[in-house]
């Protein structure tokens, strides 16, 4: 009887042991990307896990303990070139506890988090290894704090202070920040033949940078230079650090209907989207931060009202400039490809929410459409799209050059043939406010635009008389 009971007890233990093994999640894949300031590893899991991360020295290594997991992939296949990682090894400490050891050639600062499944991926464990010079930024809180004292509204085309090199004549370049959408573990939309939006956008962005840099007085700066993920809010931070006068985000999205086709240009909307397509695209783009595990940024409660006032003041001017440059870009893009909409659309894209930098998002076409996906993969079509965007941007800044730039100097010397400056009216703007902004009388504006009343409509274009240009920065 005792032996039978003993065997029964062992059987129960073995059954429980087997149940634990079966319950363990699998690490089904490991992906790696190198960014300018960090290396990201993403562990694709079959289910949720608990984990811990710690560092060891002499030699430097990162230890990742994943509880409730088994390895079901090969780590040796990871490409470690251009990263501080020298090797990745693993050991099954128990049937349900996996240890991964990352050997590194230098000291790095790890940051880790888990992600729940979304439309694109299952459960994931993300481990970012920040380079030494980026470690402080990696641990900084992601909270935007409003200024403690009121500040004047930002001039829409005036860049953030920077140590940018001057061009001939001691005048600086106009800086265009070019943002290739998606990247890294966020491939963006997929084409019928497996094309990744992230690759198409980077190719167009690099071509646009090349063409802009051929224009004297202009300089293109890439926000993303390779295949890695950048959170949406971080993209505008990078643009600001580069002293950008304009932020251009390049995309090639998908639509619910594969028959949808045509290019579009978007600016920020503070009152919802202008079309169902715009709303759908914005929702999908804004979800991409979930892939990278970035939470929302909130303002400090103490200064929330003040921050809202300041943002409203600067956003109004910036949105007007965004709509203006967007319309010029859209008109030129329409000369090389079909348009989805013939006016600049507005939607709540998070990547456009920079109050001090005019920003547009260019949907170069729908990669979900069979014909457009083939065109978007063509170098000649990419060059044509880049050329049309460059032309629209150049036209805008020749009419609206930021002070202190080489293009502004040419305008002041009469070396650029300029027609009247234009202002695209946004919701809530009045004729008095626009007259004050451009330092011109309301009577002059009425006469230049043949206005019979002071009532304005959103989307209306006003001509700013040439006589007022000298006074307007």
XYZ file of C-alpha atoms in Angstrom:
473
model
C 0.000 0.000 0.000
C 2.846 2.361 0.896
C 4.630 1.775 -2.437
C 1.370 2.300 -4.322
C 0.796 5.583 -2.470
C 4.403 6.590 -3.125
C 4.053 5.961 -6.845
C 0.765 7.835 -6.857
C 2.439 10.807 -5.183
C 5.290 10.764 -7.696
C 2.729 10.628 -10.479
C 0.997 13.706 -9.112
C 4.317 15.548 -8.916
C 5.257 14.548 -12.465
C 1.850 15.647 -13.720
C 2.225 18.988 -11.980
C 5.752 19.327 -13.385
C 4.503 18.542 -16.893
C 1.674 21.052 -16.487
C 4.183 23.753 -15.548
C 6.285 22.944 -18.611
C 3.246 23.040 -20.859
C 2.142 26.334 -19.292
C 5.488 28.030 -19.967
C 5.447 30.661 -22.691
C 7.794 30.241 -25.634
C 10.336 32.785 -26.827
C 9.565 32.272 -30.495
C 11.848 34.884 -31.960
C 14.331 37.623 -31.120
C 14.693 40.746 -33.249
C 17.438 43.347 -32.991
C 17.783 46.918 -34.261
C 20.522 49.468 -33.896
C 19.555 53.145 -33.433
C 21.990 56.061 -33.150
C 21.924 56.011 -29.334
C 20.724 52.537 -28.375
C 20.317 48.910 -29.343
C 16.851 47.361 -29.080
C 16.083 43.666 -28.634
C 12.510 42.456 -28.965
C 11.606 38.984 -27.696
C 8.456 37.646 -29.391
C 6.497 35.525 -26.911
C 3.613 33.088 -27.100
C 2.147 34.517 -23.883
C 2.780 36.925 -20.986
C 5.849 36.468 -18.765
C 7.515 38.036 -15.758
C 11.083 39.242 -16.155
C 13.950 41.005 -14.422
C 17.096 42.652 -15.784
C 20.380 43.390 -14.046
C 23.945 44.228 -15.045
C 27.281 42.629 -14.188
C 30.812 43.923 -14.686
C 34.270 42.411 -15.268
C 33.296 41.595 -17.953
C 30.306 43.784 -18.830
C 27.105 41.854 -19.410
C 23.339 42.191 -19.139
C 21.357 39.372 -17.541
C 17.678 38.911 -18.419
C 15.708 36.396 -16.361
C 12.424 35.479 -18.034
C 10.168 33.581 -15.660
C 7.644 31.203 -17.159
C 9.391 30.861 -20.508
C 11.302 28.438 -22.680
C 13.538 29.249 -25.638
C 12.127 28.050 -28.969
C 14.459 29.895 -31.331
C 18.167 30.260 -32.065
C 20.022 33.273 -30.686
C 23.105 32.659 -32.817
C 21.332 33.999 -35.904
C 21.211 37.571 -34.584
C 23.346 40.064 -36.528
C 25.427 41.889 -33.907
C 27.472 44.108 -36.212
C 27.576 47.821 -35.333
C 26.259 47.124 -31.825
C 27.996 46.945 -28.420
C 26.802 43.321 -28.136
C 29.531 40.739 -28.633
C 27.436 37.626 -27.985
C 24.039 36.446 -26.749
C 23.725 33.160 -24.851
C 21.028 31.433 -22.859
C 20.438 28.722 -20.286
C 17.268 27.055 -19.049
C 17.624 27.461 -15.270
C 14.517 25.333 -14.799
C 11.907 23.991 -17.214
C 10.028 27.290 -16.834
C 12.785 29.821 -16.114
C 14.990 31.122 -18.926
C 18.147 33.190 -18.457
C 19.566 35.216 -21.362
C 23.026 36.736 -20.996
C 24.120 39.568 -23.294
C 27.851 40.155 -23.418
C 28.720 43.763 -24.264
C 31.959 45.483 -25.181
C 31.182 48.613 -23.166
C 28.998 49.744 -20.318
C 25.365 50.237 -21.366
C 22.206 51.195 -19.493
C 19.327 48.717 -19.915
C 15.651 49.628 -19.945
C 12.997 46.948 -20.316
C 9.227 46.676 -20.579
C 6.545 44.217 -21.649
C 3.982 44.826 -24.362
C 0.566 43.250 -24.718
C -0.583 41.914 -28.104
C -1.784 44.376 -30.723
C -2.999 44.108 -34.314
C 0.485 43.346 -35.552
C 2.311 41.385 -32.853
C 1.704 39.079 -29.917
C 3.202 39.455 -26.443
C 6.651 41.031 -26.479
C 9.494 41.780 -24.105
C 11.535 44.818 -25.178
C 15.047 45.484 -23.863
C 16.761 48.742 -24.862
C 20.506 49.070 -24.260
C 21.387 52.763 -24.183
C 24.888 53.923 -25.049
C 26.779 55.706 -22.219
C 26.198 59.224 -23.605
C 22.459 58.505 -23.990
C 21.958 56.933 -20.570
C 20.883 60.168 -18.899
C 18.235 60.761 -21.538
C 17.012 57.178 -21.233
C 16.234 57.581 -17.546
C 14.740 61.082 -17.758
C 11.013 61.292 -17.053
C 8.821 61.595 -20.124
C 6.820 64.585 -18.870
C 6.518 67.906 -20.670
C 6.513 70.702 -18.100
C 5.029 74.031 -19.065
C 7.111 77.178 -18.473
C 6.562 78.857 -15.112
C 6.261 82.354 -16.601
C 4.370 83.457 -19.718
C 6.325 83.343 -22.954
C 5.493 85.058 -26.270
C 4.005 82.932 -29.049
C 6.536 81.309 -31.358
C 6.995 82.764 -34.824
C 5.892 79.916 -37.127
C 8.956 79.752 -39.326
C 11.523 80.625 -36.683
C 13.625 77.592 -35.709
C 14.790 76.604 -32.288
C 18.247 77.951 -31.342
C 21.063 75.811 -32.647
C 24.713 75.941 -33.575
C 24.085 75.573 -37.286
C 26.957 76.437 -39.628
C 26.443 79.606 -41.708
C 26.292 79.621 -45.509
C 27.868 82.293 -47.762
C 27.158 85.805 -46.586
C 27.016 84.732 -42.952
C 23.408 83.611 -43.312
C 22.172 80.217 -42.248
C 20.438 77.492 -44.239
C 16.722 76.818 -44.051
C 16.566 73.397 -42.361
C 14.032 70.780 -43.460
C 13.636 67.816 -41.069
C 12.616 64.773 -43.132
C 10.937 62.004 -41.175
C 10.728 58.550 -42.764
C 7.663 56.951 -41.204
C 7.863 53.757 -39.122
C 11.078 51.697 -38.837
C 12.565 48.814 -36.895
C 9.969 46.498 -35.365
C 7.264 48.794 -36.769
C 7.223 47.990 -40.522
C 4.171 50.138 -41.185
C 1.744 49.043 -43.886
C 2.432 45.997 -46.060
C 2.037 45.901 -49.826
C 0.437 43.055 -51.789
C 3.865 41.570 -52.518
C 5.221 42.062 -49.003
C 6.687 45.534 -49.452
C 7.258 47.285 -46.134
C 6.197 50.890 -45.801
C 9.235 51.614 -43.602
C 11.593 50.810 -46.504
C 9.673 52.865 -49.069
C 9.513 55.902 -46.795
C 13.230 55.772 -45.987
C 14.125 55.566 -49.684
C 11.966 58.596 -50.515
C 13.264 60.509 -47.482
C 16.895 59.944 -48.475
C 16.167 61.050 -52.040
C 14.385 64.155 -50.769
C 17.357 64.977 -48.551
C 19.720 64.592 -51.526
C 17.644 66.937 -53.664
C 17.170 69.547 -50.946
C 20.900 69.622 -50.267
C 21.446 70.558 -53.916
C 19.505 73.792 -53.321
C 21.749 76.602 -52.082
C 20.420 77.975 -48.824
C 18.562 74.791 -47.881
C 19.640 71.749 -45.883
C 17.799 68.471 -45.408
C 18.197 66.547 -42.155
C 16.968 62.962 -41.776
C 15.122 62.154 -38.556
C 15.608 58.413 -39.099
C 18.735 57.372 -40.991
C 18.287 53.588 -40.833
C 15.951 50.725 -39.980
C 15.146 51.399 -36.324
C 12.152 52.590 -34.317
C 11.708 56.168 -33.070
C 8.665 57.074 -30.938
C 6.404 59.668 -32.547
C 7.067 62.434 -30.022
C 10.800 61.763 -30.162
C 10.731 62.498 -33.909
C 9.691 66.101 -33.371
C 12.249 66.416 -30.561
C 14.975 65.373 -33.003
C 13.708 67.908 -35.551
C 13.793 70.638 -32.922
C 17.363 69.778 -31.905
C 18.397 70.069 -35.557
C 16.929 73.583 -35.666
C 14.255 72.632 -38.203
C 12.194 75.301 -39.952
C 9.833 72.650 -41.335
C 9.012 69.043 -40.421
C 8.010 66.747 -43.308
C 6.879 63.203 -42.437
C 6.842 60.712 -45.326
C 4.374 57.797 -45.390
C 2.880 55.263 -47.810
C -0.035 53.842 -45.895
C -2.695 51.203 -46.372
C -6.442 51.741 -46.531
C -9.369 49.496 -45.558
C -10.186 49.231 -49.268
C -7.411 48.029 -51.559
C -8.957 50.102 -54.334
C -8.066 53.351 -52.533
C -5.366 55.258 -54.384
C -3.709 58.657 -54.613
C -1.380 60.876 -52.612
C -2.461 63.199 -49.797
C -0.962 65.923 -47.641
C -2.018 66.383 -44.022
C -1.653 69.112 -41.436
C -2.654 69.026 -37.794
C -6.286 69.509 -36.894
C -7.458 70.683 -33.482
C -11.098 70.011 -34.357
C -11.086 66.453 -35.655
C -10.345 64.975 -39.046
C -11.578 66.411 -42.325
C -12.492 63.021 -43.762
C -13.064 59.461 -42.661
C -9.848 58.415 -44.410
C -7.894 61.063 -42.505
C -9.362 59.860 -39.224
C -8.578 56.224 -40.001
C -5.001 56.970 -41.052
C -4.330 59.114 -37.976
C -5.645 56.424 -35.642
C -3.402 53.812 -37.236
C -0.302 56.024 -37.262
C -0.813 57.098 -33.654
C -1.041 53.443 -32.589
C 2.511 52.801 -33.753
C 3.912 54.007 -30.418
C 2.227 50.991 -28.826
C 4.636 48.871 -30.845
C 7.556 50.722 -29.324
C 6.076 50.811 -25.837
C 5.976 54.573 -25.425
C 3.316 56.063 -23.191
C 1.569 59.380 -23.666
C 3.160 62.628 -22.551
C 1.105 64.731 -20.152
C 1.560 68.275 -18.894
C 2.222 69.020 -15.243
C -1.083 69.876 -13.538
C 0.304 73.019 -11.944
C 0.821 74.845 -15.237
C -1.728 73.102 -17.438
C -3.894 76.185 -18.081
C -0.899 78.359 -18.908
C 0.541 75.663 -21.161
C -2.749 75.396 -23.008
C -2.849 79.145 -23.672
C 0.728 79.214 -24.930
C 0.184 76.218 -27.156
C -2.984 77.727 -28.604
C -1.185 80.966 -29.451
C 1.733 79.310 -31.207
C -0.298 76.481 -32.738
C -2.592 78.893 -34.581
C 0.312 80.503 -36.425
C 2.063 77.195 -37.011
C -1.066 75.520 -38.371
C -1.539 78.361 -40.845
C 2.027 77.902 -42.129
C 1.545 74.119 -42.213
C -1.589 74.445 -44.349
C 0.172 76.928 -46.619
C 3.243 74.806 -47.298
C 1.038 71.714 -47.450
C -1.055 73.175 -50.260
C 2.043 74.035 -52.279
C 3.446 70.530 -51.794
C 0.108 68.946 -52.689
C -0.164 70.976 -55.905
C 3.273 69.813 -57.028
C 2.751 66.188 -55.979
C -0.432 66.223 -58.071
C 1.706 66.821 -61.150
C 3.529 63.492 -60.774
C 0.874 61.174 -59.329
C -2.861 60.913 -58.700
C -4.270 62.694 -55.672
C -6.575 61.121 -53.114
C -7.857 64.564 -52.067
C -7.251 67.899 -53.803
C -6.922 69.924 -50.637
C -4.757 69.601 -47.567
C -6.525 67.375 -45.081
C -6.357 67.793 -41.339
C -6.160 65.023 -38.760
C -4.782 64.454 -35.268
C -1.474 62.850 -36.209
C 0.696 62.812 -33.095
C 3.819 63.270 -35.212
C 2.511 66.694 -36.350
C 1.914 68.048 -32.841
C 4.873 70.388 -32.619
C 3.685 73.887 -31.692
C 6.828 75.708 -32.821
C 7.602 73.974 -36.142
C 5.278 73.969 -39.171
C 4.661 70.296 -39.927
C 3.103 68.299 -42.743
C 2.609 64.606 -43.368
C 2.832 63.440 -46.992
C 1.039 60.212 -47.870
C 2.864 59.392 -51.103
C 0.243 56.799 -52.046
C -1.461 53.674 -50.765
C 0.950 50.758 -50.590
C -2.103 48.510 -50.173
C -3.080 49.317 -53.773
C -1.412 46.924 -56.222
C -0.559 49.533 -58.881
C 0.604 52.164 -56.412
C 2.757 49.695 -54.476
C 4.689 48.969 -57.679
C 5.148 52.673 -58.390
C 6.242 53.405 -54.821
C 8.974 50.762 -55.090
C 10.312 52.347 -58.309
C 13.407 54.577 -57.875
C 12.254 56.833 -60.722
C 8.868 57.400 -59.075
C 10.562 57.986 -55.714
C 12.732 60.658 -57.367
C 9.691 62.313 -58.930
C 7.833 62.366 -55.607
C 10.867 63.823 -53.839
C 11.254 66.458 -56.548
C 7.622 67.541 -56.209
C 7.898 67.823 -52.402
C 11.146 69.779 -52.713
C 9.561 72.182 -55.223
C 6.579 72.877 -52.967
C 8.811 73.438 -49.943
C 11.080 75.770 -51.930
C 8.112 77.813 -53.196
C 6.812 78.261 -49.659
C 10.111 79.436 -48.203
C 10.854 81.774 -51.091
C 7.646 83.552 -50.114
C 8.143 83.028 -46.375
C 11.893 82.960 -45.628
C 12.808 82.869 -41.930
C 14.845 85.886 -40.811
C 18.592 85.474 -40.844
C 18.596 82.914 -43.644
C 20.355 83.033 -46.981
C 16.998 82.931 -48.787
C 15.772 85.923 -46.748
C 18.892 87.839 -47.793
C 18.223 87.058 -51.462
C 14.645 88.240 -51.079
C 15.722 91.481 -49.404
C 18.221 92.102 -52.207
C 15.484 91.609 -54.789
C 17.185 88.515 -56.223
C 14.092 86.331 -55.791
C 11.049 87.181 -57.877
C 8.205 87.126 -55.389
C 4.507 87.558 -55.705
C 2.343 88.554 -52.767
C 2.734 86.537 -49.626
C -0.211 84.278 -48.832
C -1.944 83.403 -45.584
C -4.274 80.429 -45.268
C -6.995 81.226 -42.763
C -7.534 78.699 -39.983
C -10.528 78.276 -37.702
C -10.846 81.065 -35.134
C -8.648 83.634 -36.931
C -9.935 87.140 -37.487
C -8.940 89.809 -39.978
C -7.713 91.989 -37.106
C -5.473 89.192 -35.770
C -3.971 88.546 -39.224
C -3.422 92.272 -39.822
C -1.638 92.565 -36.479
C 0.541 89.557 -37.219
C 1.770 90.959 -40.536
C 1.935 94.554 -39.275
C -0.442 95.856 -41.921
C -3.730 97.724 -41.614
C -7.055 95.980 -41.964
C -7.943 98.422 -44.733
C -4.883 97.321 -46.717
C -5.879 93.682 -46.337
C -9.453 94.399 -47.405
C -8.269 96.251 -50.516
C -5.663 93.625 -51.499
C -8.233 90.836 -51.237
C -11.352 92.725 -52.456
C -13.121 91.970 -49.183
C -16.576 93.422 -48.697
C -16.684 92.406 -45.028
C -14.350 91.339 -42.234
C -15.857 87.864 -42.013
C -13.371 85.109 -42.889
C -13.805 81.390 -43.558
C -11.397 78.625 -42.583
C -9.462 77.565 -45.690
C -9.687 81.005 -47.291
C -6.422 82.342 -48.778
C -5.471 85.959 -48.166
C -2.853 87.890 -50.096
C -0.460 89.862 -47.918
C 0.554 93.007 -49.870
C 4.205 93.241 -50.862
C 4.508 96.558 -49.043
C 3.996 94.721 -45.773
C 6.669 92.111 -46.363
C 9.608 94.202 -45.227
C 8.074 94.596 -41.794
C 7.185 90.897 -41.418
C 9.965 88.549 -40.231
